[in-house]
């Protein structure tokens, strides 16, 4: 599946914004130019949006468990995703501190249940479709394994490749971000 991001703002080598289109095929950026002609590709209109790799924040205070009045895993990861962050590392300022196996397991369970993950939905949907095809013998085991491996590799590359965030000076409507594929990779 190919995707074309139209009219996005990209930083050039001089650090200035330029309007460009980006074509992504097989989860790799294959073309960046001023006007990509769209055929059967999915299109994301990025007019007035900055297109960049996903941002990383290595110092985040999610505070759950114990400090939910200030921040939670859900609210912190949603805020990060809306700001274009695809990877965050949570500081261990929780009560209790994750300093035992039990506390770490509890924190990991909370993350799995509450962290905001948009792209995983698409990944899981495709994975479930492959599993359905395998169960109904619509594909061979060999093809299933190959497609599953391709899906996992593509997903990992896609997440690390590109994130699209709103240009805060051009738009104030961040609801559009809900439709853009990104995932919060939560590190502890």
PDB file of C-alpha atoms in Angstrom:
ATOM      1  CA  UNK A   1       0.000   0.000   0.000  1.00  0.00           C
ATOM      2  CA  UNK A   2       1.337   3.438  -0.931  1.00  0.00           C
ATOM      3  CA  UNK A   3       0.667   6.707   0.842  1.00  0.00           C
ATOM      4  CA  UNK A   4       1.193  10.221  -0.479  1.00  0.00           C
ATOM      5  CA  UNK A   5       1.457  13.095   1.967  1.00  0.00           C
ATOM      6  CA  UNK A   6       0.487  16.195  -0.049  1.00  0.00           C
ATOM      7  CA  UNK A   7       1.570  19.786   0.572  1.00  0.00           C
ATOM      8  CA  UNK A   8       3.497  19.118   3.772  1.00  0.00           C
ATOM      9  CA  UNK A   9       6.027  21.564   5.153  1.00  0.00           C
ATOM     10  CA  UNK A  10       9.513  20.041   5.423  1.00  0.00           C
ATOM     11  CA  UNK A  11      12.726  21.570   6.704  1.00  0.00           C
ATOM     12  CA  UNK A  12      15.371  21.803   3.991  1.00  0.00           C
ATOM     13  CA  UNK A  13      19.135  21.569   4.553  1.00  0.00           C
ATOM     14  CA  UNK A  14      19.262  25.285   5.382  1.00  0.00           C
ATOM     15  CA  UNK A  15      16.616  24.849   8.091  1.00  0.00           C
ATOM     16  CA  UNK A  16      13.865  26.647   6.157  1.00  0.00           C
ATOM     17  CA  UNK A  17      10.396  25.236   5.537  1.00  0.00           C
ATOM     18  CA  UNK A  18       9.505  24.120   2.008  1.00  0.00           C
ATOM     19  CA  UNK A  19       6.190  22.719   0.777  1.00  0.00           C
ATOM     20  CA  UNK A  20       6.689  19.196  -0.613  1.00  0.00           C
ATOM     21  CA  UNK A  21       4.847  15.951  -1.276  1.00  0.00           C
ATOM     22  CA  UNK A  22       6.131  12.674   0.159  1.00  0.00           C
ATOM     23  CA  UNK A  23       5.463   9.232  -1.286  1.00  0.00           C
ATOM     24  CA  UNK A  24       5.724   6.205   0.995  1.00  0.00           C
ATOM     25  CA  UNK A  25       5.754   2.748  -0.588  1.00  0.00           C
ATOM     26  CA  UNK A  26       6.120  -0.457   1.387  1.00  0.00           C
ATOM     27  CA  UNK A  27       6.626   1.774   4.430  1.00  0.00           C
ATOM     28  CA  UNK A  28       9.698   3.475   2.982  1.00  0.00           C
ATOM     29  CA  UNK A  29       9.939   7.057   1.769  1.00  0.00           C
ATOM     30  CA  UNK A  30      10.506   6.660  -1.971  1.00  0.00           C
ATOM     31  CA  UNK A  31      10.005  10.190  -3.262  1.00  0.00           C
ATOM     32  CA  UNK A  32      10.035  13.760  -1.984  1.00  0.00           C
ATOM     33  CA  UNK A  33       9.159  16.376  -4.574  1.00  0.00           C
ATOM     34  CA  UNK A  34       6.893  19.358  -5.182  1.00  0.00           C
ATOM     35  CA  UNK A  35       3.955  17.666  -6.929  1.00  0.00           C
ATOM     36  CA  UNK A  36       3.506  13.900  -6.833  1.00  0.00           C
ATOM     37  CA  UNK A  37       0.748  12.734  -9.149  1.00  0.00           C
ATOM     38  CA  UNK A  38      -1.663  10.542  -7.178  1.00  0.00           C
ATOM     39  CA  UNK A  39      -2.999   7.335  -8.710  1.00  0.00           C
ATOM     40  CA  UNK A  40      -4.274   4.659  -6.313  1.00  0.00           C
ATOM     41  CA  UNK A  41      -2.381   5.813  -3.234  1.00  0.00           C
ATOM     42  CA  UNK A  42      -3.983   6.831   0.028  1.00  0.00           C
ATOM     43  CA  UNK A  43      -3.604  10.596   0.442  1.00  0.00           C
ATOM     44  CA  UNK A  44      -2.984  12.626   3.572  1.00  0.00           C
ATOM     45  CA  UNK A  45      -3.537  16.362   3.066  1.00  0.00           C
ATOM     46  CA  UNK A  46      -0.805  18.008   5.131  1.00  0.00           C
ATOM     47  CA  UNK A  47      -1.495  21.594   4.034  1.00  0.00           C
ATOM     48  CA  UNK A  48      -0.097  23.926   6.725  1.00  0.00           C
ATOM     49  CA  UNK A  49       1.316  20.951   8.648  1.00  0.00           C
ATOM     50  CA  UNK A  50       4.949  20.226   9.390  1.00  0.00           C
ATOM     51  CA  UNK A  51       6.039  16.733   8.330  1.00  0.00           C
ATOM     52  CA  UNK A  52       8.943  15.325  10.301  1.00  0.00           C
ATOM     53  CA  UNK A  53      10.209  12.157  11.913  1.00  0.00           C
ATOM     54  CA  UNK A  54       8.418  11.403  15.161  1.00  0.00           C
ATOM     55  CA  UNK A  55       9.855  13.265  18.134  1.00  0.00           C
ATOM     56  CA  UNK A  56      11.391  11.569  21.186  1.00  0.00           C
ATOM     57  CA  UNK A  57      11.022  12.847  24.759  1.00  0.00           C
ATOM     58  CA  UNK A  58      13.303  11.085  27.234  1.00  0.00           C
ATOM     59  CA  UNK A  59      12.023  12.958  30.297  1.00  0.00           C
ATOM     60  CA  UNK A  60       8.269  12.563  30.828  1.00  0.00           C
ATOM     61  CA  UNK A  61       6.364  12.592  34.126  1.00  0.00           C
ATOM     62  CA  UNK A  62       3.312  10.327  33.804  1.00  0.00           C
ATOM     63  CA  UNK A  63       3.128   9.930  37.605  1.00  0.00           C
ATOM     64  CA  UNK A  64       0.844   6.883  37.534  1.00  0.00           C
ATOM     65  CA  UNK A  65       0.421   5.160  39.940  1.00  0.00           C
ATOM     66  CA  UNK A  66       0.215   7.547  42.858  1.00  0.00           C
ATOM     67  CA  UNK A  67       0.139  10.980  41.224  1.00  0.00           C
ATOM     68  CA  UNK A  68      -2.932  10.725  38.988  1.00  0.00           C
ATOM     69  CA  UNK A  69      -4.147  14.191  40.047  1.00  0.00           C
ATOM     70  CA  UNK A  70      -1.232  15.684  38.076  1.00  0.00           C
ATOM     71  CA  UNK A  71      -0.972  13.269  35.100  1.00  0.00           C
ATOM     72  CA  UNK A  72      -1.912   9.752  34.029  1.00  0.00           C
ATOM     73  CA  UNK A  73      -0.533   7.300  31.485  1.00  0.00           C
ATOM     74  CA  UNK A  74      -3.559   7.969  29.269  1.00  0.00           C
ATOM     75  CA  UNK A  75      -3.482  11.775  29.390  1.00  0.00           C
ATOM     76  CA  UNK A  76       0.300  11.965  29.058  1.00  0.00           C
ATOM     77  CA  UNK A  77       0.499   9.635  26.068  1.00  0.00           C
ATOM     78  CA  UNK A  78      -2.414  11.378  24.330  1.00  0.00           C
ATOM     79  CA  UNK A  79      -0.713  14.741  24.803  1.00  0.00           C
ATOM     80  CA  UNK A  80       2.550  13.332  23.479  1.00  0.00           C
ATOM     81  CA  UNK A  81       0.879  11.866  20.373  1.00  0.00           C
ATOM     82  CA  UNK A  82      -0.892  15.128  19.619  1.00  0.00           C
ATOM     83  CA  UNK A  83       2.431  16.932  19.836  1.00  0.00           C
ATOM     84  CA  UNK A  84       4.129  14.589  17.374  1.00  0.00           C
ATOM     85  CA  UNK A  85       6.034  12.482  19.904  1.00  0.00           C
ATOM     86  CA  UNK A  86       6.238   8.816  18.924  1.00  0.00           C
ATOM     87  CA  UNK A  87       8.523   7.700  21.759  1.00  0.00           C
ATOM     88  CA  UNK A  88       8.521   8.812  25.388  1.00  0.00           C
ATOM     89  CA  UNK A  89      10.451   7.647  28.436  1.00  0.00           C
ATOM     90  CA  UNK A  90       8.610   7.956  31.736  1.00  0.00           C
ATOM     91  CA  UNK A  91      10.535   8.980  34.833  1.00  0.00           C
ATOM     92  CA  UNK A  92      10.083   6.606  37.784  1.00  0.00           C
ATOM     93  CA  UNK A  93       8.431   9.259  39.980  1.00  0.00           C
ATOM     94  CA  UNK A  94       5.490   7.047  40.874  1.00  0.00           C
ATOM     95  CA  UNK A  95       4.133   5.791  44.195  1.00  0.00           C
ATOM     96  CA  UNK A  96       5.272   3.108  44.605  1.00  0.00           C
ATOM     97  CA  UNK A  97       8.533   3.529  42.714  1.00  0.00           C
ATOM     98  CA  UNK A  98       8.992   0.704  40.140  1.00  0.00           C
ATOM     99  CA  UNK A  99      11.895  -0.844  42.052  1.00  0.00           C
ATOM    100  CA  UNK A 100      10.662  -4.419  42.379  1.00  0.00           C
ATOM    101  CA  UNK A 101       9.551  -7.020  39.876  1.00  0.00           C
ATOM    102  CA  UNK A 102       5.956  -6.721  41.104  1.00  0.00           C
ATOM    103  CA  UNK A 103       5.897  -2.930  40.782  1.00  0.00           C
ATOM    104  CA  UNK A 104       7.380  -3.066  37.268  1.00  0.00           C
ATOM    105  CA  UNK A 105       4.846  -5.732  36.215  1.00  0.00           C
ATOM    106  CA  UNK A 106       2.010  -3.592  37.587  1.00  0.00           C
ATOM    107  CA  UNK A 107       3.307  -0.552  35.708  1.00  0.00           C
ATOM    108  CA  UNK A 108       3.678  -2.541  32.466  1.00  0.00           C
ATOM    109  CA  UNK A 109       0.084  -3.783  32.825  1.00  0.00           C
ATOM    110  CA  UNK A 110      -1.143  -0.194  33.302  1.00  0.00           C
ATOM    111  CA  UNK A 111       0.821   0.919  30.228  1.00  0.00           C
ATOM    112  CA  UNK A 112      -0.639  -1.899  28.117  1.00  0.00           C
ATOM    113  CA  UNK A 113      -4.168  -1.001  29.228  1.00  0.00           C
ATOM    114  CA  UNK A 114      -3.989   2.801  29.209  1.00  0.00           C
ATOM    115  CA  UNK A 115      -1.271   4.103  26.863  1.00  0.00           C
ATOM    116  CA  UNK A 116      -2.589   5.915  23.798  1.00  0.00           C
ATOM    117  CA  UNK A 117      -1.732   3.863  20.696  1.00  0.00           C
ATOM    118  CA  UNK A 118      -3.279   4.814  17.375  1.00  0.00           C
ATOM    119  CA  UNK A 119      -1.133   2.998  14.823  1.00  0.00           C
ATOM    120  CA  UNK A 120      -1.240  -0.242  16.733  1.00  0.00           C
ATOM    121  CA  UNK A 121      -4.921  -0.386  15.878  1.00  0.00           C
ATOM    122  CA  UNK A 122      -4.072  -0.558  12.178  1.00  0.00           C
ATOM    123  CA  UNK A 123      -1.292  -3.048  12.822  1.00  0.00           C
ATOM    124  CA  UNK A 124      -3.553  -5.251  14.947  1.00  0.00           C
ATOM    125  CA  UNK A 125      -6.338  -5.024  12.353  1.00  0.00           C
ATOM    126  CA  UNK A 126      -3.997  -6.242   9.601  1.00  0.00           C
ATOM    127  CA  UNK A 127      -2.584  -8.942  11.877  1.00  0.00           C
ATOM    128  CA  UNK A 128      -6.086 -10.192  12.736  1.00  0.00           C
ATOM    129  CA  UNK A 129      -6.971 -10.268   9.042  1.00  0.00           C
ATOM    130  CA  UNK A 130      -3.903 -12.415   8.352  1.00  0.00           C
ATOM    131  CA  UNK A 131      -4.888 -14.739  11.198  1.00  0.00           C
ATOM    132  CA  UNK A 132      -8.429 -14.976   9.819  1.00  0.00           C
ATOM    133  CA  UNK A 133      -7.088 -15.840   6.355  1.00  0.00           C
ATOM    134  CA  UNK A 134      -4.827 -18.491   7.868  1.00  0.00           C
ATOM    135  CA  UNK A 135      -7.659 -20.052   9.886  1.00  0.00           C
ATOM    136  CA  UNK A 136      -9.916 -20.213   6.824  1.00  0.00           C
ATOM    137  CA  UNK A 137      -7.078 -21.648   4.715  1.00  0.00           C
ATOM    138  CA  UNK A 138      -7.225 -18.662   2.373  1.00  0.00           C
ATOM    139  CA  UNK A 139      -3.428 -18.411   2.531  1.00  0.00           C
ATOM    140  CA  UNK A 140      -0.695 -20.970   3.080  1.00  0.00           C
ATOM    141  CA  UNK A 141       1.244 -21.161   6.345  1.00  0.00           C
ATOM    142  CA  UNK A 142       4.361 -20.105   4.445  1.00  0.00           C
ATOM    143  CA  UNK A 143       2.604 -17.027   3.017  1.00  0.00           C
ATOM    144  CA  UNK A 144       1.102 -16.248   6.450  1.00  0.00           C
ATOM    145  CA  UNK A 145       4.560 -16.317   8.086  1.00  0.00           C
ATOM    146  CA  UNK A 146       6.073 -14.168   5.344  1.00  0.00           C
ATOM    147  CA  UNK A 147       3.223 -11.630   5.430  1.00  0.00           C
ATOM    148  CA  UNK A 148       3.302 -11.482   9.230  1.00  0.00           C
ATOM    149  CA  UNK A 149       7.067 -10.883   9.193  1.00  0.00           C
ATOM    150  CA  UNK A 150       6.647  -8.181   6.531  1.00  0.00           C
ATOM    151  CA  UNK A 151       3.855  -6.576   8.553  1.00  0.00           C
ATOM    152  CA  UNK A 152       5.965  -6.506  11.714  1.00  0.00           C
ATOM    153  CA  UNK A 153       9.024  -5.140   9.915  1.00  0.00           C
ATOM    154  CA  UNK A 154       6.965  -2.549   8.037  1.00  0.00           C
ATOM    155  CA  UNK A 155       5.204  -1.447  11.197  1.00  0.00           C
ATOM    156  CA  UNK A 156       8.479  -0.920  13.020  1.00  0.00           C
ATOM    157  CA  UNK A 157       9.978   1.003  10.080  1.00  0.00           C
ATOM    158  CA  UNK A 158       6.859   3.118   9.638  1.00  0.00           C
ATOM    159  CA  UNK A 159       6.744   4.114  13.291  1.00  0.00           C
ATOM    160  CA  UNK A 160      10.391   5.149  13.235  1.00  0.00           C
ATOM    161  CA  UNK A 161      10.169   6.861   9.836  1.00  0.00           C
ATOM    162  CA  UNK A 162       7.638   9.578   9.964  1.00  0.00           C
ATOM    163  CA  UNK A 163       5.243  11.442  12.201  1.00  0.00           C
ATOM    164  CA  UNK A 164       3.019  14.284  11.118  1.00  0.00           C
ATOM    165  CA  UNK A 165       2.365  17.060  13.602  1.00  0.00           C
ATOM    166  CA  UNK A 166       0.314  20.212  13.443  1.00  0.00           C
ATOM    167  CA  UNK A 167       2.128  23.466  12.917  1.00  0.00           C
ATOM    168  CA  UNK A 168       0.961  25.210  16.077  1.00  0.00           C
ATOM    169  CA  UNK A 169       1.148  28.608  14.433  1.00  0.00           C
ATOM    170  CA  UNK A 170      -0.911  27.622  11.406  1.00  0.00           C
ATOM    171  CA  UNK A 171      -3.634  25.490  13.021  1.00  0.00           C
ATOM    172  CA  UNK A 172      -5.338  25.255  16.353  1.00  0.00           C
ATOM    173  CA  UNK A 173      -7.543  22.248  15.483  1.00  0.00           C
ATOM    174  CA  UNK A 174      -5.647  19.228  16.804  1.00  0.00           C
ATOM    175  CA  UNK A 175      -8.586  16.824  16.444  1.00  0.00           C
ATOM    176  CA  UNK A 176      -7.267  15.968  12.982  1.00  0.00           C
ATOM    177  CA  UNK A 177      -4.289  14.311  14.690  1.00  0.00           C
ATOM    178  CA  UNK A 178      -6.552  11.435  15.776  1.00  0.00           C
ATOM    179  CA  UNK A 179      -6.566  10.106  12.204  1.00  0.00           C
ATOM    180  CA  UNK A 180      -2.807  10.163  11.736  1.00  0.00           C
ATOM    181  CA  UNK A 181      -0.955   6.932  12.368  1.00  0.00           C
ATOM    182  CA  UNK A 182       1.450   7.139  15.249  1.00  0.00           C
ATOM    183  CA  UNK A 183       2.218   5.159  18.345  1.00  0.00           C
ATOM    184  CA  UNK A 184       3.537   6.041  21.720  1.00  0.00           C
ATOM    185  CA  UNK A 185       6.432   3.697  22.548  1.00  0.00           C
ATOM    186  CA  UNK A 186       6.586   3.969  26.304  1.00  0.00           C
ATOM    187  CA  UNK A 187       9.980   3.265  27.849  1.00  0.00           C
ATOM    188  CA  UNK A 188      10.555   2.781  31.563  1.00  0.00           C
TER     189      UNK A 188
END
